[in-house]
CSV table of C-alpha atoms (C1' of nucleotides) in Angstrom, one decimal:
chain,number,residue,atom,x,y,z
A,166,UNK,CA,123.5,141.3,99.1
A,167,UNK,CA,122.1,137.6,99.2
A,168,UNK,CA,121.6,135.9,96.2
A,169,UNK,CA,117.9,135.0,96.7
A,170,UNK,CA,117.0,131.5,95.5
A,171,UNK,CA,113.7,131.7,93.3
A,172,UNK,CA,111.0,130.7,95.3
A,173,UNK,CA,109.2,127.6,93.7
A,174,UNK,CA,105.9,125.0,94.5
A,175,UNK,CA,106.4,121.5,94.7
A,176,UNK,CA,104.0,119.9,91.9
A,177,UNK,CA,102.8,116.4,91.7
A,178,UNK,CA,105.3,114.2,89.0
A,179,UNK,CA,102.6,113.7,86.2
A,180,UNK,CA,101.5,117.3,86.3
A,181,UNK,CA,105.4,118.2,85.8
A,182,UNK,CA,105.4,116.0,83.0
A,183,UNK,CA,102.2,117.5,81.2
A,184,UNK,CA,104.1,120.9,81.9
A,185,UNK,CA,107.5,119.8,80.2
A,186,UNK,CA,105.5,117.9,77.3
A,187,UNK,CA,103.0,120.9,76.9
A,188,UNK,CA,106.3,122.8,76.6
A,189,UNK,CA,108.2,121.2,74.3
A,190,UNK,CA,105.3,120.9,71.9
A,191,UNK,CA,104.9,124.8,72.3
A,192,UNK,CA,108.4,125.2,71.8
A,193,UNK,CA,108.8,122.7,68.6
A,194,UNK,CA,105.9,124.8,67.0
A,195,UNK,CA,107.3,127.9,67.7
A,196,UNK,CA,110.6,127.4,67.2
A,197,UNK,CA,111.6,124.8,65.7
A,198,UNK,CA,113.6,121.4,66.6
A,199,UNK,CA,117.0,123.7,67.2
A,200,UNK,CA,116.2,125.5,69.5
A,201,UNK,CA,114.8,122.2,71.4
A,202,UNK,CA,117.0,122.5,74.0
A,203,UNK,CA,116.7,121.6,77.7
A,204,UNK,CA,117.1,125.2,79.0
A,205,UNK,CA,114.8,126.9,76.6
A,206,UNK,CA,112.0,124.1,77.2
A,207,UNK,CA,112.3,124.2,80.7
A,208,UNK,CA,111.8,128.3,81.0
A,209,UNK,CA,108.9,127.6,78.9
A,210,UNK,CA,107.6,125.7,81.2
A,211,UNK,CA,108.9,127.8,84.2
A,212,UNK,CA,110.9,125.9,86.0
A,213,UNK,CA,114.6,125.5,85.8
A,214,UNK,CA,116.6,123.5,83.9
A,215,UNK,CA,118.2,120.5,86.0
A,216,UNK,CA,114.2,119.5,87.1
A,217,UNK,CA,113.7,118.1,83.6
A,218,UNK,CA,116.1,114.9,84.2
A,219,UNK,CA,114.6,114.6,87.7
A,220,UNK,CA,110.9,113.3,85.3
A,221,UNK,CA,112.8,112.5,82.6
A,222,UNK,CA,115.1,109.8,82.2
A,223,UNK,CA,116.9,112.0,79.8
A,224,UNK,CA,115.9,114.9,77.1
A,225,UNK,CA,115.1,112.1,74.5
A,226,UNK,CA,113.0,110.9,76.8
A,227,UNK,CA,110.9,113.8,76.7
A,228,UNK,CA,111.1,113.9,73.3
A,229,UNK,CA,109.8,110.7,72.6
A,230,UNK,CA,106.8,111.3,75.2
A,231,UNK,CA,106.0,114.8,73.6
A,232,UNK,CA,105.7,113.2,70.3
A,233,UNK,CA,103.8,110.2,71.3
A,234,UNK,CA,101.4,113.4,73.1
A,235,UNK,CA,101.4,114.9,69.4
A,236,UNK,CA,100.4,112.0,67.9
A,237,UNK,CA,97.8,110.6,70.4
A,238,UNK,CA,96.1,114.2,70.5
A,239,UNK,CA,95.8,114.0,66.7
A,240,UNK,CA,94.6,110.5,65.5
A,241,UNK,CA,92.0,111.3,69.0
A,242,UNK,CA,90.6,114.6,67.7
A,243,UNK,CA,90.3,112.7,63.7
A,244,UNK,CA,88.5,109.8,65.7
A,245,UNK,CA,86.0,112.8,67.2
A,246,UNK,CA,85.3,114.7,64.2
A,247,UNK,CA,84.1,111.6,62.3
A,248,UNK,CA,82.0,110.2,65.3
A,249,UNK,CA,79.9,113.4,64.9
A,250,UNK,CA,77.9,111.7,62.5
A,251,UNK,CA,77.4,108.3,63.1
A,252,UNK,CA,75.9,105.8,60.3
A,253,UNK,CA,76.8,108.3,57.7
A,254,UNK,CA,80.1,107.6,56.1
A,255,UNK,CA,79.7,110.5,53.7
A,256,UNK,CA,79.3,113.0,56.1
A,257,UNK,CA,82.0,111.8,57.8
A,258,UNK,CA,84.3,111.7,56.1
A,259,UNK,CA,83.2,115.5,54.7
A,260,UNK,CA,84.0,116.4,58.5
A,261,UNK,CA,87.3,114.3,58.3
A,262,UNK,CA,88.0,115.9,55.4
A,263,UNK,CA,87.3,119.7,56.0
A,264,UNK,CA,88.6,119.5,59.7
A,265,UNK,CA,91.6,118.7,58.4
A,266,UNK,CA,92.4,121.7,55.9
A,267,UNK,CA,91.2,124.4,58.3
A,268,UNK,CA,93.0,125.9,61.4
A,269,UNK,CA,93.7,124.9,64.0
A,270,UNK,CA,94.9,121.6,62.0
A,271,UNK,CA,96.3,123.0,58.9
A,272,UNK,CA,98.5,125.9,60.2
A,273,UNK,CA,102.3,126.7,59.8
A,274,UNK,CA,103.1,126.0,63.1
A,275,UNK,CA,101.2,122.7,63.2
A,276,UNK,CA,103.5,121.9,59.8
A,277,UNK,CA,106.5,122.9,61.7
A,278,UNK,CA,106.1,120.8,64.6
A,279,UNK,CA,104.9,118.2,62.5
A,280,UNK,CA,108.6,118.4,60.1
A,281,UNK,CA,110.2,118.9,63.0
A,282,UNK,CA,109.5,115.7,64.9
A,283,UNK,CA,109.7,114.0,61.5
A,284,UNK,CA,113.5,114.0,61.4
A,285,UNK,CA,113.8,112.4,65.0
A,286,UNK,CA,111.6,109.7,63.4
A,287,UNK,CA,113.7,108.8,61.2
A,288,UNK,CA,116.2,108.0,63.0
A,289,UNK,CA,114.9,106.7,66.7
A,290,UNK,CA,113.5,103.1,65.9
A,291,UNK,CA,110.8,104.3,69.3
A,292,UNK,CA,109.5,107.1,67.8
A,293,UNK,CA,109.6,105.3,64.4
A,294,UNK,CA,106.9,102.7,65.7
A,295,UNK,CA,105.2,105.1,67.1
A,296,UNK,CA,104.8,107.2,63.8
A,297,UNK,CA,104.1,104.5,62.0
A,298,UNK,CA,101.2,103.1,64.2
A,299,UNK,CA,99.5,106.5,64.4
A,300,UNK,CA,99.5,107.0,60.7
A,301,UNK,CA,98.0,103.2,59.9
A,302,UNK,CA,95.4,104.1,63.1
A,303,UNK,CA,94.5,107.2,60.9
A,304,UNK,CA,94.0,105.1,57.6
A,305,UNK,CA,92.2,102.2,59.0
A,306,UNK,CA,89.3,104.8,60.3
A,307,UNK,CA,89.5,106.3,57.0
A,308,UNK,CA,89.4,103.1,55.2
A,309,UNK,CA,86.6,101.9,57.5
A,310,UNK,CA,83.9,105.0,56.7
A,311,UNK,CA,85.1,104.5,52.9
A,312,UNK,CA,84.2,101.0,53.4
A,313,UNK,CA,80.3,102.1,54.7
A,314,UNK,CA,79.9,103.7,51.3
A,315,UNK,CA,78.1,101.6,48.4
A,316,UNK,CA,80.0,99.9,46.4
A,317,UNK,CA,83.1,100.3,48.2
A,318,UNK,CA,82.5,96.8,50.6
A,319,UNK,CA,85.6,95.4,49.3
A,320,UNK,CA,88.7,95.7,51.4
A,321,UNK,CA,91.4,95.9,48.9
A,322,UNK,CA,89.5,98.6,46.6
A,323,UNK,CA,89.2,100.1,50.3
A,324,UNK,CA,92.5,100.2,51.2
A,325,UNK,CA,93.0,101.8,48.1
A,326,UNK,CA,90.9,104.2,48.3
A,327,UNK,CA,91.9,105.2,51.9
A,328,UNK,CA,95.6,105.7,51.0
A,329,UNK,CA,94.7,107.9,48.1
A,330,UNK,CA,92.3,110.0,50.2
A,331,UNK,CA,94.6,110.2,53.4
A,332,UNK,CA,97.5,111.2,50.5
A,333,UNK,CA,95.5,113.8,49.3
A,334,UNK,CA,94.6,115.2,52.7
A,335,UNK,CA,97.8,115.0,54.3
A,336,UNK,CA,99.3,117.0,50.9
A,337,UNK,CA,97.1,119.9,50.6
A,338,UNK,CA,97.4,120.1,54.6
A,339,UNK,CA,101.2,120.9,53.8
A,340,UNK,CA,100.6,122.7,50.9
A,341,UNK,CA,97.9,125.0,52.9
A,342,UNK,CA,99.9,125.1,55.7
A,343,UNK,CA,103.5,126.5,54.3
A,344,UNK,CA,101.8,128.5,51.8
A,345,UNK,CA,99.1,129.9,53.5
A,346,UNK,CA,98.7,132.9,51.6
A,347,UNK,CA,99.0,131.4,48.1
A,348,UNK,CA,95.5,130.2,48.4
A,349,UNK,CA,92.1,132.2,49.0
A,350,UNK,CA,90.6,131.7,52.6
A,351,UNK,CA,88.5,128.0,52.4
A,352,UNK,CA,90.1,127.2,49.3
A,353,UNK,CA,91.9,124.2,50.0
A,354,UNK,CA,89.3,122.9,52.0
A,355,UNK,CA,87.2,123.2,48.8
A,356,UNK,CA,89.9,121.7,46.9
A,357,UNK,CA,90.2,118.6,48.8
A,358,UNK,CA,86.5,117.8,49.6
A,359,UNK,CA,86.2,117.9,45.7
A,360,UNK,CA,89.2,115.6,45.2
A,361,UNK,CA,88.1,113.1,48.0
A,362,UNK,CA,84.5,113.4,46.1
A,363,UNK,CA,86.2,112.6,42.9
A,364,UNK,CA,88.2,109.4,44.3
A,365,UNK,CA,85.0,108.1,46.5
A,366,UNK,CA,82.6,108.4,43.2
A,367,UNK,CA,80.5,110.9,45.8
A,368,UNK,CA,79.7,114.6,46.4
A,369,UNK,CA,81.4,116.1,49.9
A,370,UNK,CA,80.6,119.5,48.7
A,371,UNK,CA,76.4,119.4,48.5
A,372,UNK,CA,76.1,120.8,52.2
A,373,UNK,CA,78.9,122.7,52.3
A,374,UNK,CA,78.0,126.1,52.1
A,375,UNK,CA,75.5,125.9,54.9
A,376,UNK,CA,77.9,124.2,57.4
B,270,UNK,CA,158.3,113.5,66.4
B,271,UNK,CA,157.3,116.3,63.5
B,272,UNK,CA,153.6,116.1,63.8
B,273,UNK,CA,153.1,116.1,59.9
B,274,UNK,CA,150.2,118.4,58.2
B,275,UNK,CA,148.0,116.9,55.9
B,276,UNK,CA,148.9,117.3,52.2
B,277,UNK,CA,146.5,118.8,50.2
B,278,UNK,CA,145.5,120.1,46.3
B,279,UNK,CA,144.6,123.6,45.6
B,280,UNK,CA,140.8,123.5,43.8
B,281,UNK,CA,139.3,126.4,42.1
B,282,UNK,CA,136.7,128.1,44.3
B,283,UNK,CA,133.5,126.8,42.3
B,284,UNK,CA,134.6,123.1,42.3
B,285,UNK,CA,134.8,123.4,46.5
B,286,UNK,CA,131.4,124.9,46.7
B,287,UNK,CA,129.8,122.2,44.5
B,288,UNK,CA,131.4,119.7,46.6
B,289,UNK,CA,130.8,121.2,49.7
B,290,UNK,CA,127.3,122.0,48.6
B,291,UNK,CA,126.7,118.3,47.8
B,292,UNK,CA,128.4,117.2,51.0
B,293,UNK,CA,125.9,119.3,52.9
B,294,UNK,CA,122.9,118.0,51.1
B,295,UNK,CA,124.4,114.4,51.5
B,296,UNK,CA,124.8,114.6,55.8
B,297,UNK,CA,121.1,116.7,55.3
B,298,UNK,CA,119.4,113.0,53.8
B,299,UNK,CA,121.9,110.8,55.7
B,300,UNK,CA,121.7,112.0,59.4
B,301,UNK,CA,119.2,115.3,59.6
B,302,UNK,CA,119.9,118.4,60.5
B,303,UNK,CA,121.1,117.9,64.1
B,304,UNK,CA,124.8,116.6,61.6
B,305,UNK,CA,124.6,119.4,59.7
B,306,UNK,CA,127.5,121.2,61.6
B,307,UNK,CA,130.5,122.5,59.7
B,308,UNK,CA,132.8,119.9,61.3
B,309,UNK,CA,130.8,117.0,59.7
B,310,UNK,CA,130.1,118.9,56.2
B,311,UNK,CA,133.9,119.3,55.7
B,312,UNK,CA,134.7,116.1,57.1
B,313,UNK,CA,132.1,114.7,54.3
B,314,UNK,CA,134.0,117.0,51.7
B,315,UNK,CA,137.3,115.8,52.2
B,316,UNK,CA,138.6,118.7,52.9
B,317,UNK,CA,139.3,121.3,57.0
B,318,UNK,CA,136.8,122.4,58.5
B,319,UNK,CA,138.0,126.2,58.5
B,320,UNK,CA,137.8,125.9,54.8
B,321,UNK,CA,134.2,126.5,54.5
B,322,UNK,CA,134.0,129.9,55.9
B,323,UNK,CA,136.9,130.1,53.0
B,324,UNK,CA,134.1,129.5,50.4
B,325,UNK,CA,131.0,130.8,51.9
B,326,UNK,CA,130.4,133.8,54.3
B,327,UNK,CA,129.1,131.9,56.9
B,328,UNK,CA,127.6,128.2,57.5
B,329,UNK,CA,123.8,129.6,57.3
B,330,UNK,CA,125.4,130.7,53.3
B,331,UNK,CA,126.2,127.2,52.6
B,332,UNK,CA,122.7,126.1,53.8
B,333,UNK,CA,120.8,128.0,51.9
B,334,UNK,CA,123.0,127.2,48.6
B,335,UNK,CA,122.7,123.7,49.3
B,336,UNK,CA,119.0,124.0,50.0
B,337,UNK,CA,118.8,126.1,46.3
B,338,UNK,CA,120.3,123.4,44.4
B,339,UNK,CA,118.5,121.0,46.3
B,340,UNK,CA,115.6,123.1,44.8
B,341,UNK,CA,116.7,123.6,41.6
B,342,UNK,CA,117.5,119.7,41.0
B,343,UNK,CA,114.2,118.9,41.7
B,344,UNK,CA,112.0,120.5,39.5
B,345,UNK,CA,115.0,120.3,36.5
B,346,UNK,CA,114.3,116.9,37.0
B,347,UNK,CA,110.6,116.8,37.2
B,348,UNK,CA,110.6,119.6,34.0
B,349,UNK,CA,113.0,116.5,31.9
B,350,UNK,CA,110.6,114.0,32.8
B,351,UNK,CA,107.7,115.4,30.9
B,352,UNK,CA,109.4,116.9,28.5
B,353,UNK,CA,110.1,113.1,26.9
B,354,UNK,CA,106.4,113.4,25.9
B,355,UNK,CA,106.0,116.3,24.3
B,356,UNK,CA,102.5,116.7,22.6
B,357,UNK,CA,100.9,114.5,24.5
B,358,UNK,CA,99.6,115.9,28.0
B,359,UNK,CA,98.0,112.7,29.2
B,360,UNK,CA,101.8,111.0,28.5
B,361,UNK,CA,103.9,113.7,30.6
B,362,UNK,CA,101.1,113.8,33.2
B,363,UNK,CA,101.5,110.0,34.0
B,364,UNK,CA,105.1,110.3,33.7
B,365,UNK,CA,105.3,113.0,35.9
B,366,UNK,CA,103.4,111.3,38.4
B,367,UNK,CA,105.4,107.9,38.0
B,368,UNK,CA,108.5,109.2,38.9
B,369,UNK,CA,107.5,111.2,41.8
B,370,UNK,CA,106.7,107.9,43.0
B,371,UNK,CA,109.5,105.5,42.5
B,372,UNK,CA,113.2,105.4,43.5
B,373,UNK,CA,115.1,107.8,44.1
B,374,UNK,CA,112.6,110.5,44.5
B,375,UNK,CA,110.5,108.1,46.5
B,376,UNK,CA,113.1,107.4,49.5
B,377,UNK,CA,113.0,107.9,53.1
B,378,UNK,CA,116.3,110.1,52.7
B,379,UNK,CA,114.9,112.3,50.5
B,380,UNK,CA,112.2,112.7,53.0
B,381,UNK,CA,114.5,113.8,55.6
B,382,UNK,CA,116.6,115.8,53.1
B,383,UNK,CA,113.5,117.6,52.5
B,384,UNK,CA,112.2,118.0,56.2
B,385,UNK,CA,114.9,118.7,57.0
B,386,UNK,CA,115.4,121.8,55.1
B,387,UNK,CA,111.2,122.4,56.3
B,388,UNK,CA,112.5,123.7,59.7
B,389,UNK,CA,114.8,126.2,58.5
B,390,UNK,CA,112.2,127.2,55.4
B,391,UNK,CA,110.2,128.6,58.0
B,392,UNK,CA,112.6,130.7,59.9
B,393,UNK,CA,114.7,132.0,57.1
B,394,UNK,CA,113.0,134.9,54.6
B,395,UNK,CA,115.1,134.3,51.9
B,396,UNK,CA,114.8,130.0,52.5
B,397,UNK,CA,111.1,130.8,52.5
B,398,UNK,CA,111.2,132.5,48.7
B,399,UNK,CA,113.4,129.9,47.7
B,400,UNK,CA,110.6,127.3,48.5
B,401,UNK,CA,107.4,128.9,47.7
B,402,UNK,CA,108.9,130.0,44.1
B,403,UNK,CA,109.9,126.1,43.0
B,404,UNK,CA,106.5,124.7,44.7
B,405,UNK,CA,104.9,127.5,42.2
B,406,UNK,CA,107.0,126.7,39.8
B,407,UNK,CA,106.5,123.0,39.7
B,408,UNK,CA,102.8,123.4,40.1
B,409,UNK,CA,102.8,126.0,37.1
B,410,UNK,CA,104.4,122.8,35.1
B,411,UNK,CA,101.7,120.5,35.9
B,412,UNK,CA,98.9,123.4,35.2
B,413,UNK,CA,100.2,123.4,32.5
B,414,UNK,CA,99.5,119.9,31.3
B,415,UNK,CA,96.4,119.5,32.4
B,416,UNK,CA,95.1,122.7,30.9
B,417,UNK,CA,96.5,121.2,27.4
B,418,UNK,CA,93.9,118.3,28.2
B,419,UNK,CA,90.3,118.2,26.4
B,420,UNK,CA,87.3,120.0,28.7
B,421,UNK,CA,90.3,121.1,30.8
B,422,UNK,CA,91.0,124.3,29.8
B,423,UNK,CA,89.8,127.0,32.4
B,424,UNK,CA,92.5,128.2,33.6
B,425,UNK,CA,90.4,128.2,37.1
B,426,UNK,CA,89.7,125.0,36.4
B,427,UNK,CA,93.4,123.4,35.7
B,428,UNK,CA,94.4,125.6,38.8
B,429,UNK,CA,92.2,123.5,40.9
B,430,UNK,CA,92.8,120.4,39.9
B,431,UNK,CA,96.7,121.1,39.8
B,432,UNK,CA,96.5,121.7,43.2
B,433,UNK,CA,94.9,118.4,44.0
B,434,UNK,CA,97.1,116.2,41.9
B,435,UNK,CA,100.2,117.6,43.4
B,436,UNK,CA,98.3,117.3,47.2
B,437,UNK,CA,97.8,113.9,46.1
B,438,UNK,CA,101.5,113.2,44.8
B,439,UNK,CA,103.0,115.2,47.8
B,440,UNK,CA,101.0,113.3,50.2
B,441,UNK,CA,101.7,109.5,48.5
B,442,UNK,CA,105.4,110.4,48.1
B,443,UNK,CA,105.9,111.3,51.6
B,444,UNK,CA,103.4,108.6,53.1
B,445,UNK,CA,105.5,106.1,50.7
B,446,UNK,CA,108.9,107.4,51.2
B,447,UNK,CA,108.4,107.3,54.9
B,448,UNK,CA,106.4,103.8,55.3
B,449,UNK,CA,108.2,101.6,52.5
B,450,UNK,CA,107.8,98.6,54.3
B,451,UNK,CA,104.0,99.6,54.6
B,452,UNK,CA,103.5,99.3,50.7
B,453,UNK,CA,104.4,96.5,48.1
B,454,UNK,CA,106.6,97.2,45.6
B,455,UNK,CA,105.1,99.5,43.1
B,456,UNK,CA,101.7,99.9,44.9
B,457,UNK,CA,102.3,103.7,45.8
B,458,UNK,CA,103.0,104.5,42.4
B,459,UNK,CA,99.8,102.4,40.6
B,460,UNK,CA,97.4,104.2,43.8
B,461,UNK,CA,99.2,107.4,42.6
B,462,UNK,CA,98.3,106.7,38.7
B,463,UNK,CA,94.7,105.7,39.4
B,464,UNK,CA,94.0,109.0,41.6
B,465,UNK,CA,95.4,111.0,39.4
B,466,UNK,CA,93.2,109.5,36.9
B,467,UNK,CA,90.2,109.8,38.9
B,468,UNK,CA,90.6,113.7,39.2
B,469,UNK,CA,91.6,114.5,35.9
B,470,UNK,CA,88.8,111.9,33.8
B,471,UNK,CA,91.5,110.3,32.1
B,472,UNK,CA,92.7,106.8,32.2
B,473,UNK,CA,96.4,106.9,33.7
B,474,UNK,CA,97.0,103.2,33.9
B,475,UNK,CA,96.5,101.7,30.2
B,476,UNK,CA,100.1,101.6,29.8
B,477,UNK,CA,101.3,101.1,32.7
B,478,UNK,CA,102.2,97.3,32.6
B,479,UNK,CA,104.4,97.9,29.2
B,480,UNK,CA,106.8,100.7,31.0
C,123,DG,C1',163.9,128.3,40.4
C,124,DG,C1',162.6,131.9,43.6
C,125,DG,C1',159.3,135.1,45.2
C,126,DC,C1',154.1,135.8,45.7
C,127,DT,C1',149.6,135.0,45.9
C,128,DT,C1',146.1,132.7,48.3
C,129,DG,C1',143.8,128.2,49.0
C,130,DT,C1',144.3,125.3,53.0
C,131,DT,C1',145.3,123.3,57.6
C,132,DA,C1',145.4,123.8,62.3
C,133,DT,C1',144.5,125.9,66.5
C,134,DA,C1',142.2,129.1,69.7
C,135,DC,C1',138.1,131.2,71.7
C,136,DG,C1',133.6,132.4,73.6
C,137,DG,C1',129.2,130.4,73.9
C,138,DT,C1',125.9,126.6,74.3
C,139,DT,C1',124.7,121.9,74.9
C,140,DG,C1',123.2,117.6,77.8
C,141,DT,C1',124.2,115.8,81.9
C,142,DA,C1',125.9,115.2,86.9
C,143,DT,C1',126.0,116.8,91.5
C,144,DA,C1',125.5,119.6,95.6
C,145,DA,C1',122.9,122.8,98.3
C,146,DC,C1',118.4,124.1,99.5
C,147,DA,C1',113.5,124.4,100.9
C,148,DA,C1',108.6,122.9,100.6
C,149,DC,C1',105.6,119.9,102.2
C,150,DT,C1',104.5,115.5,105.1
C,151,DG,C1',103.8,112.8,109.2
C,152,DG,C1',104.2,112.7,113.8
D,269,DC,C1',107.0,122.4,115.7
D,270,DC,C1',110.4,119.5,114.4
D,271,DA,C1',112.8,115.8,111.7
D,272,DG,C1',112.7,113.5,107.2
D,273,DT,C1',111.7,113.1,102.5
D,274,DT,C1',112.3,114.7,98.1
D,275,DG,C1',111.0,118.0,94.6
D,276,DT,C1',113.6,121.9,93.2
D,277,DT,C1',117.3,125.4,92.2
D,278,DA,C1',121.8,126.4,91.2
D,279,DT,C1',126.2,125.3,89.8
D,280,DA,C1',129.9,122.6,87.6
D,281,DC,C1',131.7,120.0,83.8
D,282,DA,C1',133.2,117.9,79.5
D,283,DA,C1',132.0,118.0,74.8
D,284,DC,C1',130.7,120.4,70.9
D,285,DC,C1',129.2,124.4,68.3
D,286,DG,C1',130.3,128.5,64.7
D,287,DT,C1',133.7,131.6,64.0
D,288,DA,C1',138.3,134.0,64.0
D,289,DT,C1',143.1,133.9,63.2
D,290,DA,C1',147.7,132.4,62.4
D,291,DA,C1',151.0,129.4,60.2
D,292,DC,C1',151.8,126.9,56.2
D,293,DA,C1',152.5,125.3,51.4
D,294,DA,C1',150.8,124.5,46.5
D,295,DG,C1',150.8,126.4,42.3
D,296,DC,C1',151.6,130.3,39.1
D,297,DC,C1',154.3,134.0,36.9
D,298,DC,C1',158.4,136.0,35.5
DNA sequence: GGGCTTGTTATACGGTTGTATAACAACTGG
DNA sequence: CCAGTTGTTATACAACCGTATAACAAGCCC
C-alpha cells in the first residue's frame, strides 16, 4: 500500500500570498483569532501547512500582511463610495454614511474580524501604525467632504465634526453588527444618516427612500 | 536536597473566585486573549494552576464569570454616575457621557479587555446573552433620560436618539481609547459633549469648564 | 492534640501549536 | 528527454495548552 503523496500545482509567489491572506481573512471572520493557526489557515487555503513559512517569513508575518489587506480594502472601498458623487459633499457623505451601516460592511463577521485583529494591534507596534494610519486616512476624507459643506470651511470646527461623525458611524456599525436582530432591517442606517444630519446642520435622509 | 512545596493558606471558595475572576480580567486588559491560559491566570492569582479547575468546572467557566462581572461592573458604574443627578435629565445625560470618556473607562486596556471578550461573545450562546442583555440594559438607562427631557418623550422617539448617542459614545470611546496620542487631553470628551448636544437640542457644554 | 476533611500543590498526559528539516515532484531550460 | 531549480508535501520536534490525578498539609472539630 503506498502512501500516495497529494498531487499539487506549483503557483507563482504573489498568487500564494493572495491565497494565504485571502485565507486568513476568511478564517479570522469565520472563526475567530483562536483558531488562527497555521494548519487551519493553510487547509483553507488548500495547501499544506509547512508552504506558509516558505512566503512567509513567519505566521506574524502573515498576520501583519492580512491585516494591512483588511485595512487597505476598506479605507479603498470608503474612498469609492464617496467618489460617486463628485462636487457634492452632502451626497457623499449620505453614501459614506449609508454604505457603512448596510451589509456587506456592517455584518457580524466583518465585527469579528474587525475585534479580532484589534487585539494584535495593541500589542505589535507594526500593525499599530498601520491601524492608526488607516483610521486618520478614513477621517481626513470624512473631514475633507464636511469641509465642502457651507459653513463648515474652518478646519478645526472640521476636524471636529469629522471625529464625531466617523464616532457615530463606526458605533452604530458595532452596534448593528453584534446585534443584528435588535434592530428593524434599514434601521440603523436611518439612525445614523439622521445623527450625521444632526451634527453637519444638513438633511441626509431627503433622497433616501428613492435610493 | 528535600525539594520543598510551597506553603500556602486555605481561602474560602468565594474569595478564590473573586480573585481569580479579577486575575482573569486583569491578563484579559494587560496582554489579550492569546495570555488568557490557566497557567498565566493562576500565576496572576497567586495561587497553582490546578487550583482553578478546583473553583470552576472548567477554564471556559472562569471566562464567562469574569466576562459577567466584567459586565456587570460596567453598567453598575454607568447606573451610579447618573444617579448623582437625580431630577435633572440634562445633568445625568452629560455626566453619563463625561465619564464614558475619560480615564479609566476611556483606556486602551479597557479596549482590549473588551475586544477581547468580542471574539468569544460571538462563539459562545450564553457569552452572547450575557452581552446583548447589559448593551440593552445600558441603553434602556440612557432612554430613559432622554425621554424625561422636554419634546422628547415618544418613546419611538427617545429609542432613536438613544441609539445614536450611545453609537456616538461607543464609537469616541473606542476611537479615543485606542488613539490617545491622536487626541489632546480632554478633546474626546468636549467632541463627545457637543454631539451629544447636537442630537438631543440641548446644550451639554455650559458647565463643563466648572467640573 | 490527633484524626478528618478538603483546599492546595505538583506532576502527568494527550493534543495542538509554530517552526525546522528532509524527501519529493513539477516545471524550466537546454 | 534529461538535469537542475525550487515550490511543495510530509514529518519531526520542543514548547505549551487544558485537563486529570495523586500526594500533601492547613485548619477545624471533638
Amino acid at each position: 500500500m503506498g502512501e500516495a503523496r497529494r498531487p499539487y500545482r506549483r503557483e507563482p509567489s504573489e498568487r500564494r500570498r493572495d491565497d494565504l491572506i485571502a485565507a486568513a481573512l476568511a478564517v479570522m471572520a469565520e472563526a475567530g483569532p483562536g483558531a488562527m493557526t497555521v494548519r487551519t489557515i493553510a487547509e483553507r487555503a488548500g495547501i499544506s501547512a509547512g508552504l506558509i513559512r516558505h512566503h512567509f517569513r513567519s505566521k506574524e508575518d502573515l498576520i501583519r500582511a492580512a491585516f494591512a489587506a483588511m485595512m487597505d480594502r476598506m479605507t479603498e472601498t470608503t474612498r469609492q463610495v464617496a467618489e460617486h458623487h463628485p462636487g457634492n459633499p452632502q451626497q457623499a457623505i449620505a453614501a459614506l454614511v449609508s454604505s457603512s451601516l448596510r451589509p456587506p460592511v456592517m455584518e457580524p463577521e466583518r465585527i469579528g474580524q474587525w475585534a479580532g485583529f484589534l487585539n494584535l494591534v495593541r500589542q505589535d507596534p507594526v500593525m499599530r501604525d498601520l491601524h492608526e494610519a488607516a483610521y486618520l486616512k478614513y477621517r481626513d476624507m470624512l473631514q475633507a467632504h464636511i469641509q465642502q459643506l457651507p459653513g463648515k470651511e474652518d478646519p478645526r470646527l472640521a476636524r471636529h465634526l469629522a471625529i464625531a461623525c466617523n464616532g457615530v458611524i463606526d458605533g452604530l456599525w458595532l452596534e448593528g453588527g453584534t446585534l443584528p436582530h435588535s434592530f428593524a432591517p434599514g434601521e440603523v442606517e436611518r439612525i445614523g444618516l439622521s445623527a450625521v444630519s444632526s451634527l453637519l446642520g444638513i438633511d441626509l435622509l431627503a433622497g433616501f427612500e428613492r435610493e
